[in-house]
Coordinates of C-alpha atoms and ligand atoms in Angstrom, one line a residue:
Chain A
M1 CA -25.8 4.1 -2.3
P2 CA -22.7 2.3 -1.3
G3 CA -22.6 1.1 2.2
K4 CA -21.4 -1.6 4.5
T5 CA -22.6 -5.1 3.5
P6 CA -23.9 -6.9 6.6
L7 CA -22.1 -10.2 7.3
P8 CA -23.9 -12.8 5.3
V9 CA -26.0 -15.4 7.0
M10 CA -24.7 -18.8 5.8
P11 CA -27.1 -21.6 5.0
A12 CA -26.3 -24.5 7.3
R13 CA -25.2 -26.9 4.5
Q14 CA -22.8 -24.5 2.8
L15 CA -19.3 -25.7 3.5
Q16 CA -17.4 -22.9 1.8
P17 CA -17.0 -19.6 3.6
S18 CA -18.6 -16.5 2.1
V19 CA -16.7 -13.2 1.8
P20 CA -18.5 -9.8 1.9
L21 CA -17.3 -6.7 0.0
V22 CA -15.9 -4.9 3.1
A23 CA -14.9 -1.8 1.1
L24 CA -14.4 -1.2 -2.6
D25 CA -10.7 -0.1 -2.5
Y26 CA -9.5 -1.6 -5.7
L27 CA -11.3 -1.4 -9.0
W28 CA -9.9 -3.5 -11.8
F29 CA -10.6 -3.1 -15.6
Q30 CA -10.2 -6.1 -17.8
V31 CA -9.4 -3.7 -20.6
A32 CA -8.0 -6.3 -23.1
G33 CA -10.4 -9.1 -22.2
T34 CA -8.6 -12.4 -22.8
V35 CA -6.8 -11.0 -25.8
C36 CA -3.0 -11.0 -25.7
N37 CA -0.2 -10.9 -28.2
L38 CA 1.5 -13.7 -26.2
R39 CA 0.4 -17.2 -25.3
C40 CA 2.3 -17.9 -22.0
A41 CA 2.3 -21.5 -20.8
H42 CA 1.2 -20.5 -17.3
C43 CA -1.5 -18.0 -18.1
F44 CA -4.3 -18.7 -15.7
I45 CA -7.0 -17.3 -17.9
S46 CA -5.5 -18.8 -21.1
C47 CA -5.1 -15.5 -22.9
A48 CA -3.9 -15.6 -26.5
P49 CA -4.3 -13.6 -29.8
D50 CA -7.3 -15.8 -30.7
N51 CA -8.9 -16.0 -27.3
H52 CA -11.9 -13.7 -27.8
N53 CA -13.8 -15.1 -24.8
F54 CA -13.7 -11.6 -23.2
W55 CA -13.4 -8.6 -25.4
F56 CA -11.8 -5.1 -25.1
L57 CA -13.5 -2.5 -22.9
D58 CA -14.2 0.8 -24.6
L59 CA -13.4 4.2 -23.2
E60 CA -17.0 5.1 -22.5
T61 CA -17.5 2.0 -20.4
V62 CA -14.4 2.7 -18.4
R63 CA -15.4 6.3 -17.9
N64 CA -18.8 5.2 -16.7
Y65 CA -17.3 3.0 -14.0
L66 CA -14.7 5.6 -13.0
E67 CA -17.6 7.9 -12.4
Q68 CA -19.5 5.3 -10.3
S69 CA -16.3 4.6 -8.4
K70 CA -16.1 8.0 -6.7
A71 CA -19.1 7.4 -4.4
W72 CA -17.5 4.1 -3.3
G73 CA -14.3 5.8 -2.3
V74 CA -12.2 3.6 -4.6
K75 CA -8.5 4.0 -3.7
E76 CA -6.7 2.5 -6.7
Y77 CA -7.5 1.6 -10.3
Y78 CA -5.9 -1.4 -12.1
F79 CA -5.8 -2.1 -15.8
T80 CA -5.2 -5.7 -16.9
G81 CA -6.0 -8.2 -19.7
G82 CA -4.8 -10.0 -21.7
E83 CA -2.4 -7.3 -22.8
P84 CA -3.7 -3.9 -21.9
F85 CA -1.6 -2.1 -24.5
M86 CA -3.5 -3.9 -27.2
N87 CA -6.4 -1.7 -26.3
R88 CA -6.0 1.4 -28.4
D89 CA -7.8 3.5 -25.8
L90 CA -5.6 2.5 -22.9
L91 CA -3.7 5.8 -22.8
P92 CA -6.8 8.0 -22.6
M93 CA -8.2 5.6 -20.0
L94 CA -5.1 6.0 -17.9
E95 CA -5.3 9.7 -18.2
E96 CA -8.9 9.8 -17.0
A97 CA -8.2 7.4 -14.1
L98 CA -5.1 9.3 -13.0
F99 CA -7.3 12.4 -12.8
L100 CA -9.1 10.7 -10.0
G101 CA -6.5 8.4 -8.3
P102 CA -3.5 6.1 -8.7
A103 CA -3.5 3.7 -11.7
S104 CA -1.5 0.5 -12.3
V105 CA -1.1 -1.4 -15.6
L106 CA -0.3 -5.1 -15.7
T107 CA 1.6 -5.6 -18.9
N108 CA 3.9 -8.1 -20.6
G109 CA 6.1 -5.2 -21.6
T110 CA 6.5 -6.2 -25.2
L111 CA 4.3 -3.4 -26.7
L112 CA 6.1 -0.4 -25.4
P113 CA 7.6 1.5 -28.3
E114 CA 9.2 4.8 -27.8
K115 CA 6.1 6.7 -28.7
T116 CA 3.9 4.9 -26.2
V117 CA 6.5 5.3 -23.4
R118 CA 6.8 9.0 -24.1
R119 CA 3.0 9.4 -23.8
L120 CA 3.1 7.4 -20.5
A121 CA 5.7 9.7 -19.1
E122 CA 3.6 12.8 -20.1
I123 CA 0.5 11.3 -18.5
D124 CA 2.5 10.5 -15.4
A125 CA 3.8 14.0 -15.2
S126 CA 0.4 15.6 -15.6
S127 CA -1.0 13.8 -12.5
G128 CA -0.2 14.0 -8.8
F129 CA -1.1 10.3 -8.5
S130 CA 1.2 7.4 -9.1
L131 CA 1.2 5.5 -12.3
E132 CA 2.6 2.0 -11.8
L133 CA 3.7 -0.2 -14.6
R134 CA 3.9 -3.8 -13.7
V135 CA 6.0 -5.7 -16.3
S136 CA 5.7 -9.5 -16.2
I137 CA 9.0 -11.4 -16.7
D138 CA 9.1 -14.8 -15.3
G139 CA 12.7 -15.7 -15.3
P140 CA 15.9 -13.7 -14.9
T141 CA 17.4 -15.0 -18.2
A142 CA 16.1 -15.2 -21.7
E143 CA 16.3 -19.0 -21.4
S144 CA 14.2 -19.3 -18.3
N145 CA 11.7 -16.6 -19.2
D146 CA 11.2 -17.5 -22.9
A147 CA 10.5 -21.1 -22.1
I148 CA 7.2 -19.9 -20.5
R149 CA 6.5 -16.6 -22.4
G150 CA 7.8 -17.4 -25.9
T151 CA 11.0 -16.7 -27.9
G152 CA 12.3 -13.2 -27.8
C153 CA 10.0 -12.1 -24.9
F154 CA 12.7 -11.6 -22.4
D155 CA 14.7 -9.2 -24.6
R156 CA 11.5 -7.3 -25.7
A157 CA 10.2 -6.9 -22.2
M158 CA 13.7 -5.8 -20.9
E159 CA 13.8 -3.2 -23.7
G160 CA 10.4 -2.0 -22.6
I161 CA 11.6 -1.6 -19.1
Q162 CA 14.7 0.2 -20.4
R163 CA 12.6 2.7 -22.2
L164 CA 10.3 3.2 -19.2
V165 CA 13.3 3.8 -16.9
A166 CA 14.9 6.2 -19.5
H167 CA 11.7 8.3 -19.3
G168 CA 11.9 8.5 -15.5
L169 CA 9.3 5.8 -14.8
M170 CA 9.9 3.1 -12.2
P171 CA 8.3 -0.1 -13.4
I172 CA 7.7 -3.1 -11.0
L173 CA 9.1 -6.3 -12.5
T174 CA 6.5 -8.9 -11.6
A175 CA 7.5 -12.6 -11.7
A176 CA 5.5 -15.7 -11.2
Q177 CA 7.4 -18.0 -8.9
L178 CA 8.2 -20.8 -11.4
W179 CA 11.4 -21.8 -9.6
D180 CA 12.0 -23.7 -6.4
P181 CA 11.1 -21.2 -3.5
A182 CA 14.4 -22.1 -1.9
Q183 CA 16.1 -20.2 -4.8
D184 CA 14.1 -17.0 -4.2
L185 CA 17.1 -14.9 -3.1
E186 CA 19.4 -16.1 -5.8
V187 CA 16.7 -15.4 -8.5
L188 CA 16.0 -12.0 -6.9
D189 CA 19.7 -11.2 -7.3
Q190 CA 19.7 -12.3 -10.9
F191 CA 16.7 -10.2 -11.6
T192 CA 18.4 -7.2 -9.9
D193 CA 21.5 -7.6 -12.1
A194 CA 19.5 -8.0 -15.3
L195 CA 17.6 -4.8 -14.4
R196 CA 20.8 -2.9 -13.5
K197 CA 22.2 -3.8 -16.9
V198 CA 19.4 -1.9 -18.6
G199 CA 20.0 1.1 -16.5
Y200 CA 17.5 0.5 -13.7
D201 CA 19.5 1.2 -10.6
R202 CA 16.8 1.0 -8.0
P203 CA 14.9 -2.0 -9.3
R204 CA 11.4 -2.9 -7.9
I205 CA 10.6 -6.5 -8.0
K206 CA 7.5 -8.5 -7.0
I207 CA 7.2 -12.2 -6.9
L208 CA 3.8 -13.9 -7.2
P209 CA 2.6 -17.5 -6.8
T210 CA 1.2 -19.2 -9.8
L211 CA -2.5 -19.8 -10.0
R212 CA -3.3 -23.3 -11.1
L213 CA -6.1 -22.5 -13.5
G214 CA -6.3 -22.2 -17.3
R215 CA -3.2 -23.2 -19.1
E216 CA -1.2 -23.4 -15.9
A217 CA -3.4 -26.2 -14.7
A218 CA -2.5 -28.1 -17.9
R219 CA 1.2 -27.2 -17.7
T220 CA 1.7 -28.4 -14.1
R221 CA -1.3 -29.6 -12.2
G222 CA -4.6 -28.3 -11.1
Y223 CA -5.6 -28.0 -7.5
S224 CA -6.1 -31.1 -5.5
D225 CA -9.1 -32.0 -3.4
G226 CA -7.6 -30.8 -0.2
E227 CA -6.8 -27.4 -1.6
L228 CA -10.1 -25.7 -0.7
V229 CA -10.8 -22.9 1.7
T230 CA -13.1 -24.1 4.5
R231 CA -15.1 -22.2 7.0
A232 CA -12.8 -23.4 9.7
M233 CA -9.8 -21.9 7.9
M234 CA -11.5 -18.5 8.0
E235 CA -11.6 -18.4 11.8
G236 CA -9.3 -15.7 13.0
Y237 CA -8.3 -15.0 9.4
E238 CA -8.1 -11.3 8.4
V239 CA -10.6 -11.3 5.5
T240 CA -9.4 -8.1 4.0
Q241 CA -6.3 -9.9 2.9
L242 CA -8.5 -11.4 0.1
L243 CA -9.0 -9.3 -2.9
C244 CA -12.6 -10.2 -3.1
S245 CA -13.3 -8.4 0.1
T246 CA -11.8 -5.1 -1.2
G247 CA -12.0 -5.2 -5.0
R248 CA -14.1 -6.0 -8.1
V249 CA -13.2 -6.3 -11.8
V250 CA -15.1 -4.9 -14.7
S251 CA -15.1 -6.9 -18.0
D252 CA -17.2 -6.5 -21.2
R253 CA -19.8 -8.7 -19.5
G254 CA -20.2 -6.8 -16.3
V255 CA -18.6 -6.8 -12.8
H256 CA -16.9 -9.9 -11.5
V257 CA -15.7 -10.8 -8.0
C258 CA -12.0 -10.8 -8.8
P259 CA -9.6 -10.9 -11.8
I260 CA -8.6 -14.5 -11.0
L261 CA -12.0 -16.1 -11.4
L262 CA -13.0 -14.2 -14.5
E263 CA -14.1 -17.3 -16.3
E264 CA -16.2 -18.8 -13.6
P265 CA -19.9 -18.2 -14.1
D266 CA -20.7 -17.5 -10.5
A267 CA -18.0 -14.9 -10.3
L268 CA -20.0 -12.5 -12.5
L269 CA -22.0 -10.5 -10.0
G270 CA -23.9 -8.0 -12.0
A271 CA -23.9 -5.1 -14.4
T272 CA -23.1 -2.3 -11.9
L273 CA -20.9 -1.8 -8.8
E274 CA -24.1 -1.6 -6.8
E275 CA -25.2 -5.1 -8.1
A276 CA -21.7 -6.4 -7.4
D277 CA -21.9 -5.4 -3.8
R278 CA -22.7 -8.8 -2.4
P279 CA -20.9 -11.6 -0.7
H280 CA -19.1 -14.3 -2.7
T281 CA -18.6 -17.9 -1.7
L282 CA -15.0 -19.1 -1.9
S283 CA -15.9 -22.2 -3.9
S284 CA -13.0 -22.1 -6.3
R285 CA -9.8 -23.9 -5.5
A286 CA -7.8 -20.9 -6.6
C287 CA -9.1 -19.2 -3.5
Y288 CA -6.7 -21.5 -1.7
T289 CA -3.8 -19.7 -3.3
C290 CA -5.2 -16.4 -2.1
W291 CA -5.8 -17.7 1.3
L292 CA -2.2 -18.8 1.6
H293 CA -0.6 -15.7 0.2
G294 CA -3.0 -12.8 0.8
A295 CA -3.8 -10.0 -1.7
I296 CA -1.3 -11.1 -4.3
C297 CA -2.9 -9.1 -7.1
T298 CA -2.4 -5.6 -5.7
N299 CA 0.9 -3.8 -6.0
Y300 CA 2.2 -4.4 -2.5
G301 CA 1.3 -8.0 -1.9
G302 CA 3.6 -10.8 -3.0
I303 CA 5.8 -13.6 -1.8
G304 CA 9.5 -14.0 -1.2
Q305 CA 11.8 -15.5 1.2
E306 CA 12.8 -13.7 4.3
L307 CA 16.4 -12.4 4.3
Chain B
M126 CA -12.2 1.5 17.2
L127 CA -12.1 2.9 20.6
Y128 CA -11.8 6.7 20.5
A129 CA -11.1 9.2 23.2
T130 CA -13.4 12.2 22.9
S131 CA -12.9 15.6 24.2
E132 CA -15.5 18.3 24.0
Q133 CA -13.0 21.0 24.8
A134 CA -12.6 23.4 21.9
Y135 CA -9.1 24.4 20.9
S136 CA -8.0 27.0 18.5
R137 CA -4.3 26.0 17.9
V138 CA -2.8 22.6 18.4
A139 CA 0.4 20.8 17.4
V140 CA 0.2 17.2 16.2
F141 CA 3.0 14.7 15.5
G142 CA 3.4 11.1 14.8
G143 CA 6.1 8.4 14.4
V144 CA 8.3 9.2 17.4
Y145 CA 10.3 6.0 16.8
A146 CA 12.2 6.4 20.1
N147 CA 13.7 9.7 18.9
H148 CA 13.7 11.4 22.3
R149 CA 15.8 14.2 21.0
A150 CA 13.4 15.2 18.3
L151 CA 10.5 14.7 20.7
R152 CA 12.0 17.2 23.2
A153 CA 12.7 19.7 20.4
A154 CA 9.2 19.3 18.9
I155 CA 7.5 19.9 22.3
E156 CA 9.6 23.1 22.9
D157 CA 9.0 24.3 19.3
A158 CA 5.3 23.7 19.5
R159 CA 5.0 25.7 22.8
L160 CA 7.0 28.6 21.4
R161 CA 4.6 28.7 18.4
G162 CA 1.7 28.9 20.7
A163 CA 0.1 25.4 20.7
E164 CA -2.5 25.1 23.4
A165 CA -2.2 21.4 23.4
I166 CA 0.1 18.8 21.8
F167 CA -1.1 15.5 20.4
C168 CA 0.7 12.4 19.2
L169 CA -0.6 9.9 16.7
G170 CA 1.5 6.9 17.9
D171 CA 4.4 4.7 16.9
L172 CA 6.4 5.7 20.0
G173 CA 9.1 3.1 19.5
A174 CA 11.0 1.5 16.6
F175 CA 14.1 2.5 14.6
G176 CA 15.7 4.7 17.3
P177 CA 17.7 4.0 20.5
S178 CA 16.6 3.3 24.1
P179 CA 12.9 3.3 23.7
N180 CA 12.1 3.9 27.4
R181 CA 13.2 7.5 27.2
V182 CA 10.3 8.9 25.3
F183 CA 7.5 7.9 27.8
P184 CA 8.5 10.2 30.7
L185 CA 8.9 13.1 28.2
L186 CA 5.4 12.5 26.8
I187 CA 3.8 12.3 30.2
E188 CA 5.6 15.3 31.8
S189 CA 4.8 17.5 28.9
G190 CA 1.1 16.5 28.9
V191 CA 1.2 15.1 25.3
H192 CA -2.0 13.3 24.5
S193 CA -1.2 10.2 22.5
I194 CA -3.1 7.5 20.6
R195 CA -1.8 4.1 19.8
G196 CA 0.0 3.2 16.6
N197 CA 0.5 -0.3 15.1
Y198 CA 4.0 -0.5 16.8
D199 CA 2.6 0.4 20.2
E200 CA -0.1 -2.2 19.8
S201 CA 2.4 -4.9 18.9
I202 CA 4.8 -4.1 21.7
S203 CA 2.1 -3.7 24.3
R204 CA 0.4 -7.0 23.3
G205 CA 3.7 -8.8 22.8
L206 CA 2.9 -9.7 19.1
E207 CA 5.3 -11.4 16.8
D208 CA 5.9 -8.3 14.6
C209 CA 5.3 -4.6 14.2
Q210 CA 2.3 -5.0 11.8
C211 CA 3.9 -2.3 9.8
G212 CA 2.4 -3.8 6.6
Y213 CA 5.7 -4.3 4.7
T214 CA 5.7 -7.0 2.0
D215 CA 9.2 -7.0 0.8
P216 CA 11.8 -9.5 2.3
R217 CA 14.5 -6.8 2.8
D218 CA 12.0 -4.4 4.3
N219 CA 10.8 -7.1 6.7
H220 CA 14.3 -8.0 7.6
F221 CA 15.0 -4.5 8.9
A222 CA 11.6 -4.1 10.4
R223 CA 12.3 -7.3 12.4
L224 CA 15.7 -6.1 13.6
S225 CA 14.2 -2.9 14.9
Y226 CA 11.2 -4.7 16.4
R227 CA 13.3 -7.1 18.3
Y228 CA 15.5 -4.4 19.7
T229 CA 12.5 -2.2 20.7
F230 CA 10.7 -5.1 22.2
A231 CA 13.7 -6.2 24.3
N232 CA 14.3 -2.7 25.5
T233 CA 10.8 -1.5 26.4
S234 CA 10.0 -2.1 30.0
Q235 CA 6.8 -3.7 31.1
R236 CA 5.6 -0.6 32.7
W237 CA 5.6 1.3 29.4
R238 CA 4.2 -1.6 27.5
D239 CA 1.2 -1.6 29.9
W240 CA 1.0 2.2 29.5
M241 CA 0.8 1.9 25.7
G242 CA -1.8 -0.8 26.0
R243 CA -4.1 1.7 27.6
L244 CA -3.8 4.3 24.9
P245 CA -6.9 5.0 22.8
A246 CA -6.9 3.9 19.1
G247 CA -8.1 7.3 18.0
R248 CA -9.1 10.7 19.4
R249 CA -11.7 13.3 18.6
I250 CA -11.4 17.0 19.5
R251 CA -12.9 20.3 18.4
L252 CA -10.7 22.8 16.7
G253 CA -12.7 26.0 16.3
S254 CA -16.0 24.7 15.1
S255 CA -14.6 21.8 13.3
R256 CA -14.8 18.1 14.3
L257 CA -11.2 16.8 14.2
L258 CA -10.5 13.1 14.2
M259 CA -7.0 11.7 14.9
S260 CA -5.9 8.3 13.7
H261 CA -2.7 6.4 13.2
G262 CA -2.9 5.0 9.7
S263 CA -6.5 5.9 8.9
P264 CA -9.7 6.0 10.9
R265 CA -10.6 2.6 9.4
R266 CA -7.3 0.8 9.9
T267 CA -4.3 1.4 12.2
N268 CA -1.7 0.3 9.6
E269 CA -3.3 1.7 6.4
F270 CA -0.8 3.7 4.4
L271 CA -2.1 7.0 3.1
W272 CA 0.4 8.4 0.7
E273 CA -0.2 11.5 -1.3
S274 CA 0.1 9.8 -4.6
T275 CA -2.2 6.9 -3.9
T276 CA -5.0 8.6 -2.0
P277 CA -7.8 10.0 -4.1
S278 CA -9.8 12.9 -2.9
H279 CA -13.1 11.1 -3.2
F280 CA -11.7 8.4 -0.9
L281 CA -10.9 11.1 1.7
E282 CA -14.3 12.7 1.3
K283 CA -15.9 9.3 2.0
L284 CA -13.7 8.8 5.0
C285 CA -14.9 12.2 6.4
D286 CA -18.5 11.3 5.7
D287 CA -18.2 7.8 7.2
H288 CA -16.5 9.0 10.4
D289 CA -18.4 12.3 11.0
A290 CA -15.3 14.4 10.8
D291 CA -14.4 17.7 9.2
V292 CA -10.7 17.2 9.6
I293 CA -8.9 13.8 9.6
L294 CA -5.3 13.4 10.7
A295 CA -3.0 10.4 10.2
T296 CA 0.7 9.4 10.2
H297 CA 2.2 5.9 9.7
T298 CA 3.9 6.6 6.4
G299 CA 6.5 9.1 7.6
I300 CA 5.9 11.6 4.7
P301 CA 3.8 14.7 5.4
W302 CA 1.1 16.0 3.0
A303 CA -2.3 17.7 3.2
R304 CA -5.3 18.1 1.0
R305 CA -8.2 20.5 1.2
L306 CA -11.5 18.7 0.6
S307 CA -15.1 19.9 -0.2
G308 CA -16.8 22.2 2.2
D309 CA -13.5 23.4 3.7
R310 CA -12.8 20.0 5.1
L311 CA -9.2 18.8 5.4
F312 CA -7.0 15.7 5.5
A313 CA -3.4 15.9 6.7
N314 CA -0.8 13.3 7.1
V315 CA 1.4 14.9 9.8
G316 CA 4.6 13.0 8.9
A317 CA 6.9 11.8 11.6
I318 CA 9.3 13.3 14.1
G319 CA 11.3 10.2 14.6
R320 CA 12.8 9.9 11.1
P321 CA 13.4 12.4 8.3
A322 CA 10.9 12.5 5.4
N323 CA 13.1 10.9 2.7
D324 CA 13.9 14.3 1.3
G325 CA 17.6 14.7 1.8
S326 CA 17.3 16.9 4.9
P327 CA 17.9 15.5 8.4
A328 CA 15.1 17.7 9.7
V329 CA 11.9 16.0 10.8
C330 CA 8.4 17.5 10.8
Y331 CA 5.2 17.9 12.7
A332 CA 1.9 19.7 12.0
M333 CA 0.5 22.9 13.4
L334 CA -3.3 23.3 13.0
W335 CA -5.4 26.3 13.8
A336 CA -8.9 27.6 13.3
D337 CA -9.3 31.4 13.1
G338 CA -13.0 31.5 13.0
G339 CA -13.6 29.6 9.8
A340 CA -12.0 26.5 8.4
V341 CA -9.0 24.6 9.9
D342 CA -5.6 25.4 8.4
V343 CA -2.5 23.3 8.6
E344 CA 1.2 23.9 8.3
S345 CA 4.0 21.3 8.2
I346 CA 6.8 22.5 10.4
P347 CA 10.3 21.3 9.7
L348 CA 12.2 20.7 12.9
H349 CA 16.0 20.7 13.2
Y350 CA 17.3 18.9 16.3
D351 CA 20.6 17.4 17.3
H352 CA 20.5 14.5 14.9
E353 CA 24.2 13.9 15.2
A354 CA 23.9 13.2 18.9
L355 CA 21.1 10.7 18.1
A356 CA 23.2 9.0 15.6
M357 CA 26.0 8.6 18.2
E358 CA 23.5 6.9 20.6
M359 CA 22.3 4.6 17.8
K360 CA 25.9 3.6 17.2
A361 CA 26.4 2.9 20.8
E362 CA 23.3 0.7 20.8
R363 CA 24.6 -1.1 17.7
L364 CA 21.6 -0.3 15.7
P365 CA 22.0 -0.9 11.9
E366 CA 24.2 1.4 9.9
E367 CA 21.3 1.8 7.5
F368 CA 19.2 3.4 10.1
I369 CA 21.9 5.8 11.2
E370 CA 22.6 6.9 7.7
T371 CA 18.9 7.9 7.4
I372 CA 19.1 10.0 10.5
L373 CA 22.2 11.7 9.2
T374 CA 21.3 12.2 5.5
G375 CA 17.5 12.4 5.5
W376 CA 17.3 9.6 2.8
W377 CA 15.5 6.4 3.6
T378 CA 17.8 3.4 3.2
T379 CA 15.3 0.7 4.1
C380 CA 11.6 0.0 3.8
N381 CA 11.5 1.7 0.4
E382 CA 9.6 -1.1 -1.4
I383 CA 6.3 0.0 0.2
L384 CA 6.6 3.4 -1.4
P385 CA 4.4 4.2 -4.4
M386 CA 6.2 5.3 -7.6
K387 CA 6.0 9.1 -7.1
E388 CA 7.2 9.0 -3.5
R389 CA 9.9 6.5 -4.3
R390 CA 11.2 8.5 -7.2
R391 CA 11.8 11.6 -5.0
G392 CA 14.0 9.6 -2.7
R393 CA 17.6 8.5 -3.3
Y394 CA 17.3 4.7 -2.8
Ligands
SF4_519 S1 0.3 -14.4 -18.7 FE1 -0.1 -12.2 -19.4 S2 1.3 -11.9 -21.2 FE2 1.1 -14.1 -20.9 S3 -0.6 -14.8 -22.1 FE3 -1.5 -14.4 -20.1 S4 -2.2 -12.3 -20.2 FE4 -0.7 -12.6 -21.9
SF4_520 S1 -9.7 -16.3 -6.1 FE1 -9.0 -15.0 -4.4 S2 -9.9 -13.0 -4.7 FE2 -11.0 -14.4 -6.1 S3 -12.8 -15.1 -4.9 FE3 -11.2 -16.6 -4.5 S4 -10.2 -15.8 -2.6 FE4 -11.4 -14.2 -3.4
FE2_521 FE1 2.8 3.0 12.0

């Protein structure tokens, strides 16, 4: 039975803090594994058409975890990849998730033909829960975005957004902060204009920090030695700001601590939610980014300059 | 959390949240609740914010015997914290939250800050034979947002189990909704009386709950009050035009980024 995890007793020599699963609020599904139709230069799990490291989840597996999730009181379901729309069962998965609670899809927006969007709108209309579509675009112009995501991606993702909006959905444009943070407001304005041009008059925008893992580490730099979460840094820190204290992610291998550390061996916690209910040591340097910015992966976290 | 517990059994109570310094709606709600036969009136917190002259609501609450718990705003103001802990994440939302926090902080006297600091974080009462638990955001977190479109029933069932309650009440979001759970249990977000519910009507709302023998029932009561007079006071206090527009039109002009898709779509902005 799900229950409260007692605070872990830390061995004296362990330097990194350990984070318990305080409550399983967010259940993620790595529905497309590491398979993606794009090959973005900043992808922190290096997804690509030929990256079969993690494979697609099937409907039966998702259904099984959805069923398990009820006893845990899971609040929100997230569908990610790779590119979730490459999974041909994504729509029925969403339908089943939305029967239980709110669902969010993290997509690159390039695989949203009319037929798919019409189905999404129907699925949304048939549920009282919110269906959130988070469309990743990393620059407000074709030039800035496509340098990272590939030629033509800006236009294709904008067309995807246009179709979603035309069907009454309200996607959240999600951008990795690849520009100088001092330009946040300017970039936000440019995004807003670009979205208005495709008919989105109440644009929703979320800005995320980059995670210096995978291809992003090669593109810019990896984490430095000082960028590590220490036990002292956790004193007085609200631990539920970290996704690993409130969420888990399901892949074709089992249940991992968070979607960020998918590839790290010690992030795979077990085969069931029950087995994944144990503390995790923040030994990855990516934890530093979480520590700085809080629950960046959920719909309402994010960064952005104060007005 | 520190709860106030009362063993007294009620059969009909009125509950509201989110006063937001709207002393006019507060007065109207108290009168309306009495006319409708409420034996007791409860408040789920967030006494200041948004509205004008925050000191005015406290004497009203005390004179009328309203039993209040503490919201995130009350906690921040009473402890002199940096911000309202509203849980906003968007820069524009935070900008307006900050304006209203600074104003409220500067205009709440020490006496009422201390008073808010002594409020309990939650309250348990009996309604008929049901165990009712009042919270601000949720029983587990003062600033948790429980919106209708992002709160699964199994989550609420677990909340009732974990907190030994048959009925759980919350506010903090400003939009009322209710859901019947297994075994006749119930969750209700009572909405707010300080600000309209983003539905295009200037009316605000509170909840009436009663137990006629069996399970607890709830009704969300729309409340009309002199919102134009409130808007005039807000102008005189030089509060942001955006806030005044909300009071007059019923549409939220700020703090929309925190809304889930379905709640956002129903609004205008
Ligand atoms: S960042 Fe997203 S869209 Fe780009 S390669 Fe990675 S998974 Fe695919
Ligand atoms: S990367 Fe973030 S969510 Fe994952 S274990 Fe580290 S701190 Fe937790
Ligand atoms: Fe609140």
